[in-house]
Structure formats: C-alpha cells, structure tokens
Short mmCIF file of N, CA and C in Angstrom, two decimals:
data_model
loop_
_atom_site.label_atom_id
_atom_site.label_comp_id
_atom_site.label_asym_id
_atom_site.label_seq_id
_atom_site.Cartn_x
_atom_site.Cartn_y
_atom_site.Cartn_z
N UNK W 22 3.46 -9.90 2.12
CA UNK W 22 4.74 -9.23 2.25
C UNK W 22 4.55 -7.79 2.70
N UNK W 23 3.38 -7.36 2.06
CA UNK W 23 3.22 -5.91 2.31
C UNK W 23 2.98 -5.83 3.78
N UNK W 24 2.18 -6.24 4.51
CA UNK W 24 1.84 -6.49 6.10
C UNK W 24 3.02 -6.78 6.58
N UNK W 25 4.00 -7.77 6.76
CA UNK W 25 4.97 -8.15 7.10
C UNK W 25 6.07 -6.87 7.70
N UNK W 26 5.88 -6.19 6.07
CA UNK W 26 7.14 -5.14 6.27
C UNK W 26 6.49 -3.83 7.21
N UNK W 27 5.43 -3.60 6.31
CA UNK W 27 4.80 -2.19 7.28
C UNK W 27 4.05 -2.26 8.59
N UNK W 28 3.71 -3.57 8.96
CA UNK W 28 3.33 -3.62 10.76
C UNK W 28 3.32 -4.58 11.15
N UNK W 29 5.55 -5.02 11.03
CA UNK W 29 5.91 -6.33 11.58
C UNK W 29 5.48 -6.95 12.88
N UNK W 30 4.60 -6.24 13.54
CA UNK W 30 4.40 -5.85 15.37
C UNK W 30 3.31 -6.69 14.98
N UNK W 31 2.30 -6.42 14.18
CA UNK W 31 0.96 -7.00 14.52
C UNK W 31 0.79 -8.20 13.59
N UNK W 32 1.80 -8.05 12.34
CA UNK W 32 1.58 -8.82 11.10
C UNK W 32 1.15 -10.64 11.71
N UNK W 33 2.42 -10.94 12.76
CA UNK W 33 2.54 -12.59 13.05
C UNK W 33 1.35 -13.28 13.99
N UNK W 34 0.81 -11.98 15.05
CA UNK W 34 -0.50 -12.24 15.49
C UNK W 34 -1.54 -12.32 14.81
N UNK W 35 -2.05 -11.69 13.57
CA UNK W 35 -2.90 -11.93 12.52
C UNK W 35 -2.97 -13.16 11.46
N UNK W 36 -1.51 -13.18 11.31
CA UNK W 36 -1.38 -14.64 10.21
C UNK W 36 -1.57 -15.60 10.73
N UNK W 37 -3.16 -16.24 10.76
CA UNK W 37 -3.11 -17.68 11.41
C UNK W 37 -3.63 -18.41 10.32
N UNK W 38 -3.98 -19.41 10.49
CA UNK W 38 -4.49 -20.43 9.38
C UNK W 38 -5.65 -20.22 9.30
N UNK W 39 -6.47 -19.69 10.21
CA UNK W 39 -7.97 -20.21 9.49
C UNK W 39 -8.58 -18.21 8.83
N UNK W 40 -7.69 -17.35 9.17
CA UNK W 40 -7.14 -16.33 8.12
C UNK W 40 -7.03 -16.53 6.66
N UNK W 41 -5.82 -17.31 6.98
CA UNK W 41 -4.78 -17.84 5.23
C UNK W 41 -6.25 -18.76 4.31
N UNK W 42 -6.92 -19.57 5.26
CA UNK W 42 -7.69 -20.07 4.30
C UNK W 42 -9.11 -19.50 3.88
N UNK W 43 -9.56 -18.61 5.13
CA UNK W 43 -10.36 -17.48 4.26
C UNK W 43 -10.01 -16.71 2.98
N UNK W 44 -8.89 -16.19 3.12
CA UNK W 44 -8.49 -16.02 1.85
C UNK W 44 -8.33 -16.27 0.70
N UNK W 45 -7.84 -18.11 0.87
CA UNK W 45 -7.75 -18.87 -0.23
C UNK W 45 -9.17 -19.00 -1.00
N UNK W 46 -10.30 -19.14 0.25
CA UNK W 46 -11.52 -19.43 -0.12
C UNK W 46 -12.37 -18.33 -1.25
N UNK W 47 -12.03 -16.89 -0.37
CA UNK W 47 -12.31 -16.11 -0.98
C UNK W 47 -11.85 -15.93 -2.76
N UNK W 48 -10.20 -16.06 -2.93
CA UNK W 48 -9.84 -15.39 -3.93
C UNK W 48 -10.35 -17.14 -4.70
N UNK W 49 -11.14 -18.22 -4.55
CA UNK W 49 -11.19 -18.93 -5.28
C UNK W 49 -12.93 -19.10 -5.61
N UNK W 50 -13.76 -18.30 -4.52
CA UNK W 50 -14.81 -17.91 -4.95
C UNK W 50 -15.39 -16.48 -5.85
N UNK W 51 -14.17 -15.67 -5.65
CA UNK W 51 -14.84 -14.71 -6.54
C UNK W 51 -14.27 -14.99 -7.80
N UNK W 52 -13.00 -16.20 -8.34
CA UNK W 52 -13.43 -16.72 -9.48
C UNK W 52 -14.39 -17.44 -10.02
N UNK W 53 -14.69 -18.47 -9.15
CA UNK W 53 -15.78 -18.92 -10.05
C UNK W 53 -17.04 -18.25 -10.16
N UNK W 54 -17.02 -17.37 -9.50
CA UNK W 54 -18.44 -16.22 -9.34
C UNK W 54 -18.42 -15.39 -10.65
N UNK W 55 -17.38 -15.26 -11.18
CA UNK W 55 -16.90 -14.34 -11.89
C UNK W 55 -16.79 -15.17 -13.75
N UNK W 56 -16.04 -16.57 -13.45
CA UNK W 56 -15.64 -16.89 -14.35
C UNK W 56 -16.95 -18.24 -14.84
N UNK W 57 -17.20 -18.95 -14.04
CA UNK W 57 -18.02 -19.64 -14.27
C UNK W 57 -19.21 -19.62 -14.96
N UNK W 58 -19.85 -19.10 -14.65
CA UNK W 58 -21.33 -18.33 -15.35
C UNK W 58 -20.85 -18.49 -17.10
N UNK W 59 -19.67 -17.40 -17.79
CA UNK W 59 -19.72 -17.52 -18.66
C UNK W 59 -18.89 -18.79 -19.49
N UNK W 60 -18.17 -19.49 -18.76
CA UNK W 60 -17.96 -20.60 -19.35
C UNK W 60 -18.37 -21.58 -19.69
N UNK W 61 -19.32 -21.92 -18.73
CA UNK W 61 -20.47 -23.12 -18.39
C UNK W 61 -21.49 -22.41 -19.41
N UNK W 62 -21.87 -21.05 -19.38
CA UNK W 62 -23.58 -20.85 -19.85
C UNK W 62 -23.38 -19.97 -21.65
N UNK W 63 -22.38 -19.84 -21.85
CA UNK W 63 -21.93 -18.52 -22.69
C UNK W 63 -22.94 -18.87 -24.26
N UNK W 64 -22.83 -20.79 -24.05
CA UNK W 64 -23.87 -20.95 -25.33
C UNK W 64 -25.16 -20.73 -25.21
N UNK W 65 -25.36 -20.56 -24.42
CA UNK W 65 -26.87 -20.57 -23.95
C UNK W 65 -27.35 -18.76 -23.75
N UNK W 66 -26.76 -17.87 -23.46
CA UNK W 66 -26.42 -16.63 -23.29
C UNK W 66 -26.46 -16.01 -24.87
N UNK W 67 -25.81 -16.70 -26.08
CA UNK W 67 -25.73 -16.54 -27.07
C UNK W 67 -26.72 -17.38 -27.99
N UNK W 68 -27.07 -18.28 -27.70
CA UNK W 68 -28.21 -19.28 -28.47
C UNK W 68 -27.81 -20.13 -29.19
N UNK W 69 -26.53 -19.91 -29.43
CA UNK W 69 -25.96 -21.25 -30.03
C UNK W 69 -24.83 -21.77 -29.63
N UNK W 70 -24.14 -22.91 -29.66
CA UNK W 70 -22.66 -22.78 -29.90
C UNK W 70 -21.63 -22.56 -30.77
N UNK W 71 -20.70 -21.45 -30.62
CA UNK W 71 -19.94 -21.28 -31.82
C UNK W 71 -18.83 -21.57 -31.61
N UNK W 72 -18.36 -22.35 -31.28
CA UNK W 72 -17.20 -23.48 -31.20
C UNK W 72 -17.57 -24.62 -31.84
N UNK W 73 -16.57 -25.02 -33.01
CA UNK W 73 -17.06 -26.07 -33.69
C UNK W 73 -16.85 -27.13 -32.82
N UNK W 74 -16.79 -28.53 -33.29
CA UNK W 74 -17.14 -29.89 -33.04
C UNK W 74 -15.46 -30.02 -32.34
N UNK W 75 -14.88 -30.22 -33.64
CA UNK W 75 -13.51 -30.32 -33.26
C UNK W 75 -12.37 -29.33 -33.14
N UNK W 76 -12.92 -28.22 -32.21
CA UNK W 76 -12.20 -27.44 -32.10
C UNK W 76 -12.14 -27.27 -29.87
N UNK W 77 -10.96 -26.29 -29.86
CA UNK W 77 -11.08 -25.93 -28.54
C UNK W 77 -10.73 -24.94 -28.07
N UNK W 78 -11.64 -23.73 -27.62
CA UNK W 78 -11.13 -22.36 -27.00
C UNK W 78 -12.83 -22.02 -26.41
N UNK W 79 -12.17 -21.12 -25.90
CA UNK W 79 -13.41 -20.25 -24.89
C UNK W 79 -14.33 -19.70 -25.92
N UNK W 80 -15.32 -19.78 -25.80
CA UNK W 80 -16.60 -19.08 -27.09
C UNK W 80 -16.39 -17.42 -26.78
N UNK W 81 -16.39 -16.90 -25.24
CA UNK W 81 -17.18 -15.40 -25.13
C UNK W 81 -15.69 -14.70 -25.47
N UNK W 82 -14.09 -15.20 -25.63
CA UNK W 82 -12.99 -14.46 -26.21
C UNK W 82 -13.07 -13.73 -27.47
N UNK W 83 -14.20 -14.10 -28.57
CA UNK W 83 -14.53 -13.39 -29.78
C UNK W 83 -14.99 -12.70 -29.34
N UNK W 84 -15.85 -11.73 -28.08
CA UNK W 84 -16.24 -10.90 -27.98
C UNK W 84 -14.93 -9.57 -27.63
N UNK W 85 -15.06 -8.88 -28.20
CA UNK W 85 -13.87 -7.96 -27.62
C UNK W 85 -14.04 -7.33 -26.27
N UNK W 86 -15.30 -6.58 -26.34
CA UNK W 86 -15.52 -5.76 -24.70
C UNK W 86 -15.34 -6.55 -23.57
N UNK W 87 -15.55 -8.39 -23.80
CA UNK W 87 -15.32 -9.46 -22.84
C UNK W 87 -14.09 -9.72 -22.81
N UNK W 88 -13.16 -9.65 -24.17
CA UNK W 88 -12.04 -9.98 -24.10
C UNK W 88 -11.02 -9.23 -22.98
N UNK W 89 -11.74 -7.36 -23.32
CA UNK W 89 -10.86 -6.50 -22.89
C UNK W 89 -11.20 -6.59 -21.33
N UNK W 90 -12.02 -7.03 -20.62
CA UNK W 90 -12.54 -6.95 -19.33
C UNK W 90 -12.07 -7.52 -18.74
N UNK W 91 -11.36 -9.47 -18.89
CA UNK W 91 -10.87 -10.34 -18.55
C UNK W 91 -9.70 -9.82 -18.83
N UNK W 92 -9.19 -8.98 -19.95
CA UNK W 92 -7.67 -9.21 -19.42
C UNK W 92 -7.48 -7.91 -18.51
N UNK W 93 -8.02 -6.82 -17.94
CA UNK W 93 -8.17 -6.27 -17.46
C UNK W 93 -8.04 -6.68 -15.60
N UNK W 94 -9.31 -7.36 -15.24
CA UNK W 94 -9.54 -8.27 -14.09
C UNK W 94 -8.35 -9.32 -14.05
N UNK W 95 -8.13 -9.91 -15.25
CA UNK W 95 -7.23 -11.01 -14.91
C UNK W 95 -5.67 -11.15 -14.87
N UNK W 96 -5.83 -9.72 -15.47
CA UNK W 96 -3.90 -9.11 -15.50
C UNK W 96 -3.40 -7.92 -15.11
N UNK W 97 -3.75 -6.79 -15.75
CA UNK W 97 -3.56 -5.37 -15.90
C UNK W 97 -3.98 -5.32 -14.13
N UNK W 98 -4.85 -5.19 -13.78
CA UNK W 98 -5.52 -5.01 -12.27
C UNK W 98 -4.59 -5.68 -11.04
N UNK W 99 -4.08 -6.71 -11.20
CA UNK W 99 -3.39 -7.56 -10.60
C UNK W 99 -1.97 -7.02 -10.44
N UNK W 100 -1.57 -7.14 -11.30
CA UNK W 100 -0.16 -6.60 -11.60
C UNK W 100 -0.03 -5.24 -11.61
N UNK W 101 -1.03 -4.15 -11.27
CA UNK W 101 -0.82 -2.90 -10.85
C UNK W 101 -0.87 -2.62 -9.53
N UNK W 102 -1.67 -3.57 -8.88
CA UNK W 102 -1.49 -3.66 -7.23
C UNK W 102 -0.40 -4.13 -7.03
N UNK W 103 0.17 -5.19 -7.13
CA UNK W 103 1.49 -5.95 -7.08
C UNK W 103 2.37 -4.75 -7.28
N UNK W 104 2.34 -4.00 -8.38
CA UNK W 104 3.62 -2.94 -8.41
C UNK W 104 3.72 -1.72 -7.47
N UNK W 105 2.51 -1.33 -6.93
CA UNK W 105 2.10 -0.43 -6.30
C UNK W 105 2.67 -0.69 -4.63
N UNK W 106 2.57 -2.14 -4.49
CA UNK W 106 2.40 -2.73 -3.10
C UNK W 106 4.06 -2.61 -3.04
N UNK W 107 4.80 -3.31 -4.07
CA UNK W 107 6.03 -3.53 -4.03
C UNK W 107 6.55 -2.34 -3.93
N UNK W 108 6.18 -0.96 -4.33
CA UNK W 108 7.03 0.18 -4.29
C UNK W 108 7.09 0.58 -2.64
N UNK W 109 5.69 0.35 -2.23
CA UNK W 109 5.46 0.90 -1.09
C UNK W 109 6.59 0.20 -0.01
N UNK W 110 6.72 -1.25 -0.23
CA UNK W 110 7.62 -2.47 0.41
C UNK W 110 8.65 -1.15 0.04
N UNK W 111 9.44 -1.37 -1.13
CA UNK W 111 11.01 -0.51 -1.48
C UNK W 111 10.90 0.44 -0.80
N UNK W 112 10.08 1.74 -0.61
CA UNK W 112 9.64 3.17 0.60
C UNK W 112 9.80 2.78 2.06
N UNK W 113 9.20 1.51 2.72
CA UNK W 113 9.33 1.51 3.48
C UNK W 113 10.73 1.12 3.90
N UNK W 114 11.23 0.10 3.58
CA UNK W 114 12.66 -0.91 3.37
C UNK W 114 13.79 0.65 3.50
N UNK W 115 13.88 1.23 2.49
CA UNK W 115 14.73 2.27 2.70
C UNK W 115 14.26 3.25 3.33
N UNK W 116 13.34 3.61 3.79
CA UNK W 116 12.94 4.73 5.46
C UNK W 116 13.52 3.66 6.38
N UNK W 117 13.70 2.86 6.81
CA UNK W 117 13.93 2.01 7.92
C UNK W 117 15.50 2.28 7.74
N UNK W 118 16.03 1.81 6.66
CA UNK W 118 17.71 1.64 5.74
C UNK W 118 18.56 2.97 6.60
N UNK W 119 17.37 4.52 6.02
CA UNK W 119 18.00 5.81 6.87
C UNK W 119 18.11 6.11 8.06
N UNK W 120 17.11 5.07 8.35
CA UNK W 120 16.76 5.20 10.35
C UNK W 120 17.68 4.70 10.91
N UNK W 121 18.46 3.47 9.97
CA UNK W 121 19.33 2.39 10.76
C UNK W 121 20.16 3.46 10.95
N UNK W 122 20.75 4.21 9.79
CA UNK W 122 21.79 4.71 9.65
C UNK W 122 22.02 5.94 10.27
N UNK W 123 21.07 6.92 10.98
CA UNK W 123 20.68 8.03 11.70
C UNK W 123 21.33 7.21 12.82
N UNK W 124 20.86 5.99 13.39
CA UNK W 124 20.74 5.46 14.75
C UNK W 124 22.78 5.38 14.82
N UNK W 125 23.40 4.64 13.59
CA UNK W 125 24.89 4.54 13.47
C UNK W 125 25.18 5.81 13.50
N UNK W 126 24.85 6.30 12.52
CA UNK W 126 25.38 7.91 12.80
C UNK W 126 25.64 8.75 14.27
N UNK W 127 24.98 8.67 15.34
CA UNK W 127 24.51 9.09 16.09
C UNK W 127 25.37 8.44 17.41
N UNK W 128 25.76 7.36 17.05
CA UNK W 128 26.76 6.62 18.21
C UNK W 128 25.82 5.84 19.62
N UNK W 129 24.55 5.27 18.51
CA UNK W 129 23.49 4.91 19.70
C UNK W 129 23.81 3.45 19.17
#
C-alpha cells in the first residue's frame, strides 16, 4: 500500500509475480530461520525436556529474555512499521487532498 500511494508511476511496473513470491519466500524463510532452531532443538539446547508427557506449550516461553524477544520480533516490531507506514500513507493522501484543492481553487 505504501508503494502504491507514494510512487503510483512506478509501483504497477514493479509488482509482478515472481517479485510477490520472492517475498512470500523470503518473509517465510526468515521464519523458520528464526523460529525453527528453537522449537525443534530447545530440548536439546537445555538438556532436557521440560514439558511434561501430557502437556502442550513451547518449552523456551519460560524463559523471559526469549519470551521478551519473540514478542518483540513477533509483534511490537511489526506493528510499529505498520503504524509508521500508515501515517506516512495518511501524509501523503492529504498532501495530494491540498493539491487537488489548490488545482480547484485556482480554476485549472
């Protein structure tokens, strides 16, 4: 969206498919790059398993500094670009809004 609005000129020549699926590829490899390791290895990392038998949750969430990192990467980080991007969208949207209206104003 952010491309779209701020360099509608170049945005539709860039968006092609094998673009869109680099992307996909990407944002689905630097999860498992990221997330994998400690899900798959976290008992082994720790030496035991501490998840009982009949139980079910992530082992490395009892860690706090891990806890706070993931929600960090997996929320806080995310959703501050998203708000950041979106303001910039609202800045641009209304600079354009005054331009229209300069252009009415103006009898062009």
């Amino acid at each position: 969206r952010y491309f779209s609005v701020t360099r509608p000129l170049t945005y539709r020549a860039k968006r092609t498919t094998k673009r869109a699926m680099t992307m996909i590829c990407l944002a689905w490899s630097i999860s498992i790059i990221l997330w994998a390791p400690a899900i798959l290895f976290w008992q082994y990392i720790v030496g035991e398993r501490t998840v009982q038998p009949n139980e079910c949750y992530i082992q490395f969430l009892s860690e706090p500094i891990i806890t706070f990192c993931t929600a960090i990467a997996a929320f806080y980080l995310p959703v501050t670009i998203m708000a950041i991007l979106f303001w910039k969208i609202y800045q641009e949207t209304e600079k354009r809004a005054k331009e229209v209206q300069g252009l009415k104003g103006s009898g062009a």
